[in-house]
Amino acid sequence: MTLLETLILATRNQGKVRELREPLARFGFDVKSLPDDFPEIPETGTTFEENALIKARAVAEALGVPAVADDSGIEVDALGGAPGVYSARYSLDWPEREGESTDDRNNRKLLAELEGVSAEKRTARFRCCMALVYPSSWENRPEDIVVSGAWEGSIADAPSGSNGFGYDPLFLDPASGRTGAELSREEKMARSHRGKALARLLEELEKRGNLR
């Protein structure tokens, strides 16, 4: 039986780990989540690519194994591409409402910023950048892989749906006419920015062949 090489996914989200475990096993990787005691990694980049590389490099160097990290967010054309890399912390300057989650507050701010903007000008996209980084200590270290994916759509007038997270309740998928939060997990993965980035990562690994 072939021993798989540990690969750390720079997240503690077990859903993401399950999504990546099977496809990456074909390339000799055993996908594991970030250890609970791993320190927070400051996302100091100004682009999704920079942040993905910062996180993946920090994990690969600290743990001495390959690491995958992604950074993603939503870009709204009427707001000049905002919130972009600041999507997760978009509403930090807004007062909290009792019982309101950060996701809900982010969505509330986005709707307020788009108040009065017509439907045809509410175009937006989710963007994801994914990086696979190898430890610098590895002999014959393979080149890092950086890929990206985008999901084009628009911003609805009000949130709808209970699936997903983040801006999903506001993001209208043009192919289905539903929000990201109204799609099933399988439907979302088939068309989402993260699903496209993952597909491109697997394509790059396929070109290299099995690294084991």
Backbone as ProteinMPNN parsed JSONL, in Angstrom:
{"seq_chain_A": "MTLLETLILATRNQGKVRELREPLARFGFDVKSLPDDFPEIPETGTTFEENALIKARAVAEALGVPAVADDSGIEVDALGGAPGVYSARYSLDWPEREGESTDDRNNRKLLAELEGVSAEKRTARFRCCMALVYPSSWENRPEDIVVSGAWEGSIADAPSGSNGFGYDPLFLDPASGRTGAELSREEKMARSHRGKALARLLEELEKRGNLR", "coords_chain_A": {"N_chain_A": [[0.844, -1.202, 0.0], [0.603, 2.186, -0.875], [2.116, 4.87, 0.801], [0.604, 7.858, 1.658], [1.388, 11.307, 1.059], [1.253, 13.787, 3.486], [-0.873, 16.575, 3.228], [-1.623, 19.819, 4.083], [-4.565, 21.596, 4.434], [-5.211, 24.947, 4.554], [-7.225, 25.64, 6.568], [-9.811, 25.223, 9.023], [-12.151, 24.202, 8.396], [-14.078, 21.493, 8.054], [-15.727, 20.682, 6.006], [-14.567, 21.699, 3.663], [-12.238, 20.207, 3.713], [-13.217, 17.602, 3.297], [-14.169, 17.904, 0.684], [-11.82, 18.149, -0.784], [-10.274, 15.946, -0.177], [-10.684, 13.404, -1.544], [-10.258, 13.968, -4.418], [-7.558, 14.879, -4.35], [-6.179, 12.745, -3.335], [-5.597, 11.122, -5.459], [-3.246, 12.099, -6.372], [-1.354, 11.425, -4.588], [-1.691, 12.6, -2.092], [-2.656, 13.073, 1.305], [-5.169, 14.695, 2.642], [-5.412, 17.024, 5.222], [-6.802, 19.014, 7.901], [-6.007, 22.331, 9.155], [-3.969, 22.414, 12.055], [-5.383, 22.75, 15.352], [-3.975, 24.394, 17.089], [-2.545, 26.082, 15.507], [-1.233, 29.277, 14.794], [-3.044, 32.346, 14.062], [-2.989, 33.553, 10.73], [-1.859, 36.475, 9.407], [-3.553, 38.238, 6.901], [-2.143, 40.032, 4.764], [-1.957, 40.782, 2.153], [-2.763, 42.506, -0.937], [-4.185, 41.451, -2.937], [-6.16, 38.596, -3.998], [-4.527, 36.49, -4.791], [-2.051, 37.08, -3.553], [-2.746, 36.834, -0.824], [-3.56, 34.127, -0.696], [-1.137, 32.846, -1.253], [0.437, 33.8, 0.872], [-0.777, 32.558, 3.095], [-0.58, 29.799, 2.416], [2.225, 29.465, 2.191], [3.072, 30.086, 4.78], [2.013, 27.954, 6.265], [3.159, 25.692, 4.982], [5.915, 26.092, 5.439], [6.048, 26.156, 8.243], [5.107, 23.639, 9.039], [6.367, 21.829, 7.421], [5.31, 20.373, 5.294], [3.436, 19.933, 2.195], [1.062, 22.519, 1.389], [-2.227, 23.805, 0.943], [-3.969, 26.743, 0.234], [-6.668, 29.057, 0.089], [-8.003, 32.141, -1.08], [-10.755, 34.246, -1.141], [-13.502, 36.233, -2.392], [-16.006, 38.793, -2.973], [-16.623, 40.842, -5.783], [-17.942, 43.875, -6.653], [-19.156, 45.625, -9.314], [-20.346, 48.22, -9.43], [-19.329, 49.326, -7.177], [-16.715, 49.757, -7.643], [-15.279, 47.4, -7.587], [-15.159, 46.695, -4.958], [-16.372, 44.698, -2.168], [-14.062, 43.096, -2.454], [-10.843, 41.883, -1.595], [-11.338, 42.468, 0.983], [-13.682, 41.34, 1.743], [-14.533, 39.574, 3.838], [-14.275, 41.132, 6.098], [-15.738, 43.385, 5.661], [-17.735, 44.942, 6.898], [-16.711, 45.899, 9.291], [-16.581, 48.471, 10.221], [-19.133, 49.118, 10.78], [-21.951, 49.482, 12.995], [-22.892, 46.866, 15.237], [-25.816, 44.777, 15.237], [-28.017, 43.402, 17.636], [-27.711, 39.939, 17.962], [-26.996, 39.602, 15.338], [-25.105, 38.142, 12.762], [-21.697, 38.246, 11.486], [-21.696, 37.774, 8.731], [-24.342, 38.495, 8.094], [-24.271, 41.205, 8.723], [-22.352, 42.126, 6.904], [-23.764, 41.685, 4.522], [-25.902, 43.413, 4.916], [-24.621, 45.89, 4.88], [-23.662, 45.882, 2.244], [-26.04, 45.942, 0.735], [-26.978, 48.442, 1.525], [-25.015, 50.119, 0.46], [-25.563, 49.797, -2.192], [-28.001, 50.878, -2.577], [-30.544, 52.257, -4.538], [-29.209, 51.716, -6.905], [-29.617, 50.512, -10.133], [-30.895, 47.365, -11.431], [-29.494, 46.386, -13.695], [-27.013, 47.447, -13.337], [-25.907, 46.208, -11.208], [-23.987, 44.258, -11.401], [-21.707, 41.63, -10.579], [-19.095, 39.527, -9.195], [-17.98, 36.48, -7.782], [-14.738, 35.703, -6.695], [-11.992, 33.473, -6.601], [-8.816, 32.515, -5.448], [-6.447, 29.972, -5.461], [-3.743, 28.331, -3.898], [-1.091, 26.043, -4.072], [1.552, 25.101, -2.188], [4.896, 24.089, -1.654], [7.202, 22.89, 0.862], [10.209, 24.748, 1.433], [12.344, 23.273, 2.229], [12.266, 20.85, 0.981], [13.884, 18.471, -1.064], [14.506, 18.678, -4.541], [12.262, 20.256, -4.969], [8.969, 20.729, -6.085], [7.506, 23.158, -8.347], [5.479, 25.826, -7.094], [1.888, 25.986, -7.298], [-0.494, 28.152, -8.602], [-3.767, 29.084, -8.975], [-6.922, 30.282, -10.303], [-10.428, 31.167, -10.099], [-13.609, 32.34, -11.299], [-16.942, 33.481, -10.678], [-19.527, 34.698, -12.323], [-22.153, 37.081, -11.865], [-24.846, 38.805, -10.258], [-26.033, 41.3, -7.879], [-28.682, 40.79, -5.699], [-31.819, 42.402, -4.701], [-32.567, 41.815, -2.155], [-31.787, 39.493, 0.474], [-31.938, 35.906, -0.04], [-32.703, 32.512, 0.53], [-31.281, 29.708, 2.321], [-29.036, 28.153, 2.28], [-25.436, 27.749, 1.991], [-23.118, 30.473, 2.664], [-21.716, 33.61, 3.829], [-21.85, 35.981, 1.269], [-23.638, 34.62, -0.258], [-26.563, 34.615, -0.044], [-27.231, 36.958, -1.364], [-26.167, 36.864, -3.879], [-26.876, 36.557, -7.188], [-27.193, 33.924, -9.387], [-26.856, 33.789, -12.796], [-27.439, 31.672, -14.533], [-29.272, 29.974, -13.311], [-31.081, 31.661, -12.13], [-31.343, 31.841, -9.463], [-30.278, 32.569, -6.062], [-26.976, 32.155, -4.612], [-27.372, 30.986, -2.159], [-29.664, 29.562, -2.519], [-29.065, 27.44, -4.025], [-28.175, 23.96, -4.239], [-25.534, 22.22, -2.486], [-24.067, 20.696, -4.311], [-24.833, 21.818, -6.778], [-23.853, 24.393, -6.467], [-21.068, 23.937, -6.206], [-20.498, 23.017, -8.743], [-20.546, 25.255, -10.356], [-19.341, 27.355, -9.094], [-16.879, 29.873, -8.085], [-14.913, 28.785, -6.393], [-15.131, 26.077, -6.99], [-14.331, 26.11, -9.675], [-11.68, 27.005, -9.419], [-10.577, 24.877, -7.98], [-10.881, 22.82, -9.876], [-9.049, 23.68, -11.793], [-6.693, 23.535, -10.341], [-6.473, 20.76, -10.034], [-6.213, 20.086, -12.717], [-3.673, 21.145, -13.273], [-2.081, 19.55, -11.612], [-2.569, 17.121, -12.843], [-1.248, 17.488, -15.276], [1.37, 17.375, -14.415], [1.608, 14.81, -13.585], [1.598, 11.969, -11.321], [2.904, 12.894, -8.259], [4.158, 11.289, -6.429]], "CA_chain_A": [[0.0, 0.0, 0.0], [1.399, 3.407, -0.985], [1.929, 5.833, 1.88], [0.281, 9.165, 1.106], [2.06, 12.485, 1.609], [0.329, 14.701, 4.156], [-1.063, 17.926, 2.695], [-2.46, 20.585, 5.001], [-5.447, 22.624, 3.892], [-5.099, 26.053, 5.511], [-8.54, 25.95, 7.106], [-10.323, 24.229, 9.977], [-13.464, 23.845, 7.873], [-14.03, 20.085, 7.67], [-16.41, 20.543, 4.731], [-13.572, 21.907, 2.617], [-11.327, 19.066, 3.748], [-13.89, 16.474, 2.651], [-14.257, 18.173, -0.754], [-10.512, 18.014, -1.422], [-9.56, 14.709, 0.183], [-10.732, 12.369, -2.583], [-9.554, 14.306, -5.662], [-6.118, 15.03, -4.18], [-5.598, 11.437, -3.035], [-5.095, 10.572, -6.724], [-1.911, 12.621, -6.626], [-0.48, 11.02, -3.5], [-1.853, 13.464, -0.928], [-3.641, 12.826, 2.358], [-5.555, 16.053, 3.027], [-5.776, 17.238, 6.626], [-7.099, 20.414, 8.224], [-5.016, 23.081, 9.926], [-4.009, 22.058, 13.479], [-6.122, 23.7, 16.184], [-3.088, 25.335, 17.772], [-1.779, 26.887, 14.553], [-1.588, 30.687, 14.99], [-3.733, 33.081, 12.994], [-2.074, 34.057, 9.697], [-2.323, 37.789, 8.932], [-3.748, 38.352, 5.451], [-1.665, 41.39, 4.504], [-1.884, 41.029, 0.72], [-3.758, 43.396, -1.544], [-4.898, 40.67, -3.954], [-6.498, 37.242, -3.563], [-3.357, 35.646, -5.025], [-1.068, 37.337, -2.502], [-3.216, 36.271, 0.441], [-3.511, 32.665, -0.779], [0.27, 32.447, -1.154], [0.897, 34.086, 2.236], [-1.285, 31.519, 3.995], [-0.023, 28.494, 2.068], [3.656, 29.452, 2.519], [3.223, 30.057, 6.241], [1.711, 26.6, 6.731], [4.148, 24.756, 4.436], [7.215, 26.287, 6.104], [5.941, 25.844, 9.667], [4.834, 22.222, 9.273], [7.254, 21.01, 6.606], [4.55, 19.537, 4.352], [2.716, 20.778, 1.239], [-0.13, 23.174, 1.928], [-3.122, 24.491, 0.014], [-4.759, 27.813, 0.835], [-7.407, 29.843, -0.887], [-8.565, 33.416, -0.638], [-11.855, 34.54, -2.043], [-14.372, 37.335, -2.011], [-16.938, 39.257, -3.991], [-16.302, 42.122, -6.411], [-19.161, 44.506, -7.165], [-18.697, 46.618, -10.29], [-20.828, 49.562, -9.091], [-18.539, 49.803, -6.041], [-15.314, 49.78, -8.042], [-14.64, 46.13, -7.261], [-15.276, 46.42, -3.521], [-15.358, 44.701, -1.116], [-12.831, 42.436, -2.886], [-10.08, 41.123, -0.594], [-11.825, 42.817, 2.322], [-15.055, 40.839, 1.819], [-14.865, 38.972, 5.135], [-14.292, 42.166, 7.141], [-16.299, 44.557, 4.978], [-18.604, 45.766, 7.751], [-16.099, 46.121, 10.606], [-16.817, 49.864, 10.633], [-20.573, 49.299, 10.983], [-22.41, 49.037, 14.314], [-23.536, 45.561, 15.272], [-27.174, 44.631, 15.74], [-28.098, 42.265, 18.54], [-28.006, 38.659, 17.328], [-26.626, 39.629, 13.921], [-23.798, 37.558, 12.456], [-20.843, 39.062, 10.619], [-22.199, 37.622, 7.364], [-25.558, 39.303, 7.948], [-23.885, 42.621, 8.739], [-21.717, 42.392, 5.608], [-24.822, 41.765, 3.513], [-26.676, 44.628, 5.173], [-23.839, 47.023, 4.384], [-23.609, 45.834, 0.781], [-27.322, 46.422, 0.232], [-27.049, 49.88, 1.767], [-24.117, 50.773, -0.494], [-26.144, 49.676, -3.536], [-29.352, 51.443, -2.585], [-30.791, 53.139, -5.678], [-28.505, 51.253, -8.102], [-30.526, 49.7, -10.934], [-30.554, 45.945, -11.544], [-28.504, 46.131, -14.744], [-25.709, 47.952, -12.9], [-25.526, 45.508, -9.978], [-23.161, 43.111, -11.781], [-20.695, 41.278, -9.586], [-18.535, 38.184, -9.342], [-17.163, 35.866, -6.752], [-13.434, 35.309, -7.216], [-11.214, 32.64, -5.693], [-7.459, 32.139, -5.835], [-6.006, 28.81, -4.694], [-2.304, 28.125, -4.042], [-0.459, 24.846, -3.522], [2.94, 25.472, -1.919], [5.723, 23.025, -1.092], [8.222, 23.421, 1.787], [11.497, 25.082, 0.815], [13.32, 22.277, 2.671], [12.168, 19.648, 0.154], [14.827, 18.288, -2.163], [13.786, 18.635, -5.826], [10.964, 20.858, -4.644], [8.163, 21.115, -7.26], [7.06, 24.551, -8.38], [4.172, 26.103, -6.524], [0.79, 26.125, -8.256], [-1.458, 29.198, -8.257], [-4.861, 29.076, -9.948], [-8.048, 31.107, -9.871], [-11.714, 30.937, -10.741], [-14.58, 33.421, -11.075], [-18.363, 33.148, -10.86], [-20.181, 35.951, -12.688], [-23.56, 37.187, -11.497], [-25.27, 40.15, -9.858], [-26.483, 41.415, -6.499], [-30.138, 40.886, -5.569], [-32.32, 43.514, -3.881], [-32.77, 41.333, -0.792], [-31.261, 38.135, 0.631], [-32.876, 34.807, -0.233], [-32.092, 31.194, 0.624], [-30.69, 29.355, 3.616], [-27.816, 27.369, 2.096], [-24.242, 28.558, 1.782], [-22.643, 31.384, 3.704], [-21.175, 34.851, 3.294], [-22.714, 36.785, 0.397], [-24.467, 33.725, -1.073], [-27.98, 34.981, -0.123], [-27.421, 38.136, -2.215], [-25.533, 36.686, -5.182], [-27.763, 35.929, -8.172], [-26.567, 33.128, -10.425], [-27.657, 34.038, -13.987], [-27.845, 30.441, -15.218], [-30.407, 29.358, -12.64], [-32.004, 32.671, -11.648], [-31.425, 31.717, -8.015], [-29.098, 33.036, -5.335], [-26.056, 31.103, -4.196], [-27.928, 30.329, -0.97], [-30.796, 28.748, -2.943], [-28.526, 26.298, -4.752], [-27.667, 22.857, -3.427], [-24.075, 22.199, -2.395], [-23.553, 20.141, -5.564], [-25.049, 22.819, -7.831], [-22.929, 25.51, -6.237], [-19.695, 23.514, -6.487], [-20.356, 22.817, -10.181], [-20.436, 26.517, -11.095], [-18.778, 28.418, -8.254], [-15.5, 30.322, -8.206], [-14.048, 27.833, -5.71], [-15.16, 24.845, -7.771], [-13.513, 26.315, -10.877], [-10.272, 27.059, -9.007], [-10.177, 23.511, -7.648], [-10.754, 22.071, -11.131], [-7.799, 24.098, -12.441], [-5.602, 22.968, -9.543], [-6.38, 19.347, -10.394], [-5.684, 20.036, -14.085], [-2.229, 21.385, -13.199], [-1.47, 18.344, -11.044], [-2.679, 16.093, -13.868], [-0.184, 17.727, -16.248], [2.65, 16.963, -13.832], [1.583, 13.404, -13.259], [1.599, 11.673, -9.889], [4.141, 13.401, -7.676], [4.742, 10.319, -5.519]], "C_chain_A": [[0.878, 1.25, 0.0], [1.065, 4.363, 0.155], [1.695, 7.212, 1.277], [1.063, 10.263, 1.812], [1.027, 13.407, 2.241], [0.312, 16.051, 3.447], [-2.022, 18.652, 3.633], [-3.273, 21.611, 4.233], [-5.548, 23.723, 4.942], [-6.472, 26.544, 5.958], [-8.875, 24.896, 8.151], [-11.738, 23.793, 9.583], [-13.43, 22.419, 7.339], [-14.777, 19.821, 6.363], [-15.445, 20.708, 3.572], [-12.602, 20.727, 2.546], [-11.947, 17.863, 3.044], [-13.942, 16.656, 1.141], [-12.934, 17.88, -1.464], [-9.847, 16.664, -1.207], [-9.531, 13.699, -0.958], [-10.001, 12.771, -3.863], [-8.04, 14.408, -5.504], [-5.421, 13.718, -3.811], [-5.023, 10.793, -4.292], [-3.668, 10.999, -7.008], [-0.973, 12.375, -5.439], [-0.598, 11.846, -2.24], [-2.936, 12.966, 0.024], [-3.997, 14.177, 2.962], [-5.999, 16.098, 4.488], [-6.038, 18.724, 6.857], [-5.96, 21.037, 9.023], [-5.101, 22.673, 11.399], [-4.688, 23.15, 14.308], [-5.231, 24.755, 16.814], [-2.258, 26.184, 16.815], [-2.198, 28.345, 14.683], [-2.289, 31.303, 13.791], [-2.713, 33.653, 12.019], [-2.599, 35.389, 9.192], [-2.407, 37.82, 7.407], [-3.427, 39.785, 5.047], [-1.59, 41.724, 3.02], [-2.976, 41.96, 0.236], [-4.524, 42.716, -2.671], [-5.22, 39.288, -3.377], [-5.285, 36.319, -3.712], [-2.323, 35.833, -3.92], [-1.492, 36.694, -1.186], [-3.184, 34.746, 0.433], [-2.078, 32.174, -0.614], [0.82, 32.687, 0.252], [0.478, 32.965, 3.18], [-0.653, 30.156, 3.701], [1.459, 28.402, 2.434], [3.881, 29.364, 4.022], [3.01, 28.642, 6.773], [2.773, 25.612, 6.258], [5.49, 24.871, 5.163], [7.164, 25.866, 7.565], [5.827, 24.344, 9.919], [5.673, 21.284, 8.418], [6.557, 20.053, 5.662], [3.879, 20.461, 3.34], [1.449, 21.351, 1.864], [-0.914, 23.826, 0.801], [-3.896, 25.547, 0.783], [-5.527, 28.514, -0.266], [-7.83, 31.16, -0.246], [-9.63, 33.796, -1.646], [-12.685, 35.689, -1.52], [-15.254, 37.726, -3.174], [-16.524, 40.634, -4.48], [-17.574, 42.679, -7.041], [-18.754, 45.675, -8.066], [-19.125, 48.04, -9.928], [-20.068, 50.166, -7.927], [-17.05, 49.783, -6.362], [-14.556, 48.512, -7.693], [-14.66, 45.79, -5.786], [-16.415, 45.425, -3.287], [-14.08, 43.933, -1.439], [-12.155, 41.645, -1.776], [-10.54, 41.424, 0.827], [-13.24, 42.288, 2.563], [-15.425, 40.337, 3.211], [-14.986, 40.01, 6.243], [-14.87, 43.486, 6.627], [-17.033, 45.49, 5.923], [-18.027, 46.014, 9.149], [-16.365, 47.53, 11.13], [-18.299, 50.15, 10.87], [-20.974, 48.823, 12.373], [-23.123, 47.688, 14.22], [-24.981, 45.669, 15.749], [-27.228, 43.37, 16.591], [-28.506, 40.998, 17.781], [-27.618, 38.57, 15.873], [-25.23, 39.04, 13.727], [-22.983, 38.523, 11.595], [-21.311, 38.982, 9.172], [-23.424, 38.496, 7.136], [-25.217, 40.789, 7.899], [-23.196, 43.013, 7.435], [-22.768, 42.562, 4.513], [-25.654, 43.034, 3.674], [-25.923, 45.859, 4.655], [-23.823, 47.05, 2.861], [-24.912, 46.35, 0.173], [-27.461, 47.929, 0.407], [-26.19, 50.642, 0.761], [-24.693, 50.76, -1.913], [-27.56, 50.24, -3.621], [-29.501, 52.431, -3.745], [-30.084, 52.736, -6.951], [-29.411, 50.282, -8.853], [-29.997, 48.282, -11.117], [-29.445, 45.695, -12.557], [-27.102, 46.618, -14.359], [-25.217, 47.27, -11.622], [-24.698, 44.249, -10.276], [-22.041, 42.891, -10.765], [-20.136, 39.895, -9.903], [-17.885, 37.754, -8.039], [-15.837, 35.486, -7.399], [-12.678, 34.511, -6.158], [-9.835, 32.4, -6.277], [-7.007, 31.025, -4.9], [-4.528, 28.561, -4.962], [-1.882, 26.824, -3.369], [1.034, 25.137, -3.414], [3.662, 24.31, -1.25], [6.791, 23.62, -0.172], [9.549, 23.686, 1.071], [12.578, 24.061, 1.177], [13.306, 21.015, 1.812], [13.266, 19.626, -0.911], [14.028, 18.105, -3.45], [12.363, 19.148, -5.671], [10.205, 21.228, -5.919], [7.794, 22.592, -7.2], [5.688, 24.682, -7.736], [3.142, 26.225, -7.649], [-0.161, 27.205, -7.744], [-2.513, 29.251, -9.359], [-5.995, 29.954, -9.425], [-9.309, 30.729, -10.632], [-12.663, 32.072, -10.416], [-15.98, 32.919, -11.385], [-19.101, 34.457, -11.086], [-21.652, 35.933, -12.294], [-23.923, 38.62, -11.18], [-25.783, 40.114, -8.425], [-27.995, 41.632, -6.458], [-30.524, 42.083, -4.698], [-32.483, 43.126, -2.415], [-32.22, 39.917, -0.692], [-32.348, 37.084, 0.462], [-32.114, 33.488, -0.16], [-31.401, 30.971, 1.959], [-29.458, 28.473, 3.497], [-26.621, 28.31, 1.988], [-23.911, 29.453, 2.96], [-22.174, 32.668, 3.035], [-22.209, 35.624, 2.484], [-23.634, 35.928, -0.469], [-25.935, 34.156, -1.154], [-28.271, 36.172, -1.036], [-26.923, 37.932, -3.641], [-26.437, 35.899, -6.12], [-26.953, 35.22, -9.254], [-27.399, 33.249, -11.701], [-28.172, 32.769, -14.657], [-29.109, 29.841, -14.612], [-31.466, 30.368, -12.208], [-32.202, 32.612, -10.145], [-30.175, 32.288, -7.351], [-28.211, 31.848, -4.978], [-26.576, 30.326, -3.001], [-29.163, 29.492, -1.278], [-30.348, 27.516, -3.722], [-28.126, 25.197, -3.779], [-26.143, 22.933, -3.407], [-23.46, 21.719, -3.702], [-23.698, 21.133, -6.712], [-24.05, 23.96, -7.691], [-21.501, 25.125, -6.609], [-19.452, 23.397, -7.981], [-20.125, 24.12, -10.928], [-19.694, 27.614, -10.343], [-17.323, 28.736, -8.575], [-14.547, 29.317, -7.573], [-14.002, 26.504, -6.459], [-14.294, 24.949, -9.016], [-12.031, 26.359, -10.533], [-9.764, 25.661, -8.675], [-9.981, 22.685, -8.911], [-9.445, 22.417, -11.831], [-6.583, 23.593, -11.675], [-5.398, 21.497, -9.913], [-5.834, 19.172, -11.813], [-4.167, 20.213, -14.081], [-1.505, 20.172, -12.626], [-1.492, 17.208, -12.057], [-1.566, 16.241, -14.895], [1.169, 17.252, -15.723], [2.741, 15.46, -13.63], [1.608, 13.209, -11.755], [2.937, 12.079, -9.295], [4.818, 12.396, -6.75], [5.818, 9.516, -6.223]], "O_chain_A": [[1.805, 1.35, 0.804], [-0.102, 4.633, 0.44], [2.5, 7.683, 0.474], [1.363, 10.166, 3.002], [0.038, 13.768, 1.603], [1.362, 16.598, 3.11], [-3.105, 18.151, 3.936], [-2.723, 22.404, 3.468], [-5.924, 23.464, 6.085], [-6.833, 27.704, 5.756], [-8.295, 23.81, 8.162], [-12.426, 23.108, 10.34], [-12.828, 22.157, 6.297], [-14.492, 18.837, 5.681], [-15.495, 19.947, 2.605], [-12.198, 20.304, 1.463], [-11.271, 17.178, 2.277], [-13.782, 15.692, 0.392], [-12.926, 17.419, -2.606], [-8.957, 16.279, -1.965], [-8.465, 13.189, -1.305], [-9.191, 11.989, -4.361], [-7.305, 14.062, -6.429], [-4.205, 13.599, -3.959], [-4.076, 10.011, -4.214], [-2.959, 10.356, -7.783], [0.062, 13.028, -5.303], [0.295, 11.807, -1.394], [-3.992, 12.499, -0.402], [-3.206, 14.744, 3.716], [-6.844, 15.317, 4.925], [-5.56, 19.577, 6.109], [-5.066, 20.34, 9.503], [-6.202, 22.594, 11.943], [-4.576, 24.335, 13.994], [-5.669, 25.881, 17.051], [-1.37, 26.921, 17.246], [-3.394, 28.638, 14.683], [-2.146, 30.842, 12.659], [-1.684, 34.183, 12.439], [-3.68, 35.437, 8.604], [-1.451, 37.472, 6.714], [-4.309, 40.642, 4.993], [-1.2, 42.835, 2.66], [-3.982, 42.171, 0.913], [-5.402, 43.319, -3.288], [-4.622, 38.867, -2.387], [-5.044, 35.466, -2.858], [-1.779, 34.855, -3.406], [-0.672, 36.074, -0.508], [-2.824, 34.131, 1.437], [-1.834, 31.193, 0.088], [1.582, 31.869, 0.768], [1.286, 32.479, 3.972], [-0.24, 29.446, 4.618], [1.905, 27.37, 2.934], [4.774, 28.652, 4.482], [3.755, 28.189, 7.642], [3.24, 24.785, 7.041], [6.123, 23.86, 5.467], [8.12, 25.285, 8.078], [6.381, 23.831, 10.892], [5.694, 20.076, 8.659], [7.13, 19.039, 5.265], [3.761, 21.659, 3.595], [0.846, 20.745, 2.749], [-0.342, 24.332, -0.165], [-4.419, 25.275, 1.864], [-5.087, 28.559, -1.415], [-7.99, 31.26, 0.97], [-9.429, 33.68, -2.855], [-12.584, 36.07, -0.354], [-15.254, 37.081, -4.223], [-16.123, 41.489, -3.69], [-18.204, 42.02, -7.869], [-18.082, 46.605, -7.618], [-18.344, 48.975, -10.1], [-20.14, 51.373, -7.698], [-16.218, 49.79, -5.455], [-13.338, 48.537, -7.522], [-14.223, 44.707, -5.397], [-17.323, 45.319, -4.112], [-13.085, 44.113, -0.738], [-12.794, 40.842, -1.096], [-10.175, 40.716, 1.765], [-13.92, 42.738, 3.485], [-16.509, 40.638, 3.71], [-15.71, 39.801, 7.217], [-14.521, 44.562, 7.112], [-16.961, 46.709, 5.766], [-18.772, 46.306, 10.084], [-16.374, 47.755, 12.341], [-18.678, 51.292, 11.13], [-20.4, 47.861, 12.883], [-23.849, 47.41, 13.266], [-25.323, 46.535, 16.555], [-26.554, 42.384, 16.292], [-29.502, 40.982, 17.059], [-27.886, 37.556, 15.228], [-24.291, 39.396, 14.439], [-23.516, 39.49, 11.049], [-21.326, 39.988, 8.463], [-23.534, 39.161, 6.106], [-25.807, 41.541, 7.123], [-23.425, 44.106, 6.916], [-22.675, 43.467, 3.684], [-26.058, 43.651, 2.689], [-26.522, 46.757, 4.064], [-23.956, 48.112, 2.253], [-24.889, 47.11, -0.796], [-28.0, 48.613, -0.463], [-26.597, 51.694, 0.266], [-24.352, 51.611, -2.734], [-28.233, 50.084, -4.64], [-28.678, 53.332, -3.909], [-30.322, 53.344, -7.994], [-29.918, 49.328, -8.263], [-28.8, 48.031, -10.975], [-28.552, 44.884, -12.311], [-26.117, 46.237, -14.993], [-24.23, 47.7, -11.024], [-24.708, 43.295, -9.498], [-21.509, 43.834, -10.18], [-20.647, 39.187, -10.771], [-17.319, 38.562, -7.303], [-15.816, 35.0, -8.53], [-12.721, 34.835, -4.971], [-9.699, 32.115, -7.467], [-7.167, 31.127, -3.683], [-4.097, 28.574, -6.115], [-2.272, 26.544, -2.236], [1.701, 25.388, -4.418], [3.104, 23.632, -0.386], [7.24, 24.742, -0.403], [9.951, 22.917, 0.199], [13.611, 23.99, 0.512], [14.223, 20.198, 1.897], [13.535, 20.631, -1.569], [12.987, 17.448, -3.446], [11.403, 18.559, -6.17], [10.732, 21.964, -6.753], [7.774, 23.196, -6.127], [4.852, 23.781, -7.817], [3.482, 26.525, -8.793], [-0.582, 27.171, -6.588], [-2.189, 29.441, -10.532], [-6.02, 30.321, -8.251], [-9.26, 30.063, -11.666], [-12.538, 32.702, -9.366], [-16.176, 32.052, -12.237], [-19.283, 35.24, -10.153], [-22.315, 34.899, -12.379], [-23.369, 39.55, -11.768], [-25.947, 39.047, -7.833], [-28.519, 42.541, -7.101], [-29.677, 42.694, -4.046], [-32.532, 43.988, -1.538], [-32.192, 39.205, -1.696], [-33.516, 37.32, 0.771], [-31.022, 33.358, -0.713], [-30.991, 31.915, 2.634], [-28.887, 28.079, 4.514], [-26.786, 29.527, 1.903], [-24.354, 29.231, 4.086], [-22.23, 32.793, 1.811], [-23.312, 35.889, 2.961], [-24.339, 36.458, -1.327], [-26.52, 34.075, -2.234], [-29.415, 36.381, -1.439], [-27.224, 38.738, -4.521], [-26.727, 34.727, -5.882], [-26.137, 35.832, -9.943], [-28.561, 32.843, -11.694], [-29.232, 32.788, -15.283], [-29.925, 29.261, -15.328], [-32.611, 29.997, -11.949], [-33.109, 33.245, -9.604], [-29.143, 32.466, -7.998], [-28.637, 30.695, -5.035], [-26.265, 29.146, -2.839], [-29.663, 28.786, -0.403], [-31.162, 26.65, -4.041], [-27.779, 25.471, -2.63], [-25.539, 23.632, -4.221], [-22.452, 22.262, -4.154], [-22.789, 21.274, -7.529], [-23.477, 24.427, -8.676], [-20.799, 25.901, -7.257], [-18.341, 23.642, -8.452], [-19.565, 24.106, -12.025], [-19.446, 28.685, -10.896], [-16.633, 27.969, -9.246], [-13.493, 29.022, -8.136], [-12.945, 25.878, -6.55], [-13.603, 23.997, -9.377], [-11.209, 25.814, -11.27], [-8.647, 25.301, -9.047], [-9.015, 21.927, -9.008], [-8.799, 21.539, -12.403], [-5.561, 23.26, -12.276], [-4.264, 21.05, -10.083], [-5.088, 18.232, -12.084], [-3.456, 19.514, -14.803], [-0.431, 19.808, -13.105], [-0.55, 16.419, -12.129], [-0.997, 15.245, -15.342], [2.011, 16.783, -16.489], [3.835, 14.907, -13.517], [1.638, 14.181, -10.999], [3.988, 11.654, -9.775], [5.95, 12.629, -6.325], [6.432, 8.64, -5.614]]}, "name": "protein", "num_of_chains": 1, "seq": "MTLLETLILATRNQGKVRELREPLARFGFDVKSLPDDFPEIPETGTTFEENALIKARAVAEALGVPAVADDSGIEVDALGGAPGVYSARYSLDWPEREGESTDDRNNRKLLAELEGVSAEKRTARFRCCMALVYPSSWENRPEDIVVSGAWEGSIADAPSGSNGFGYDPLFLDPASGRTGAELSREEKMARSHRGKALARLLEELEKRGNLR"}
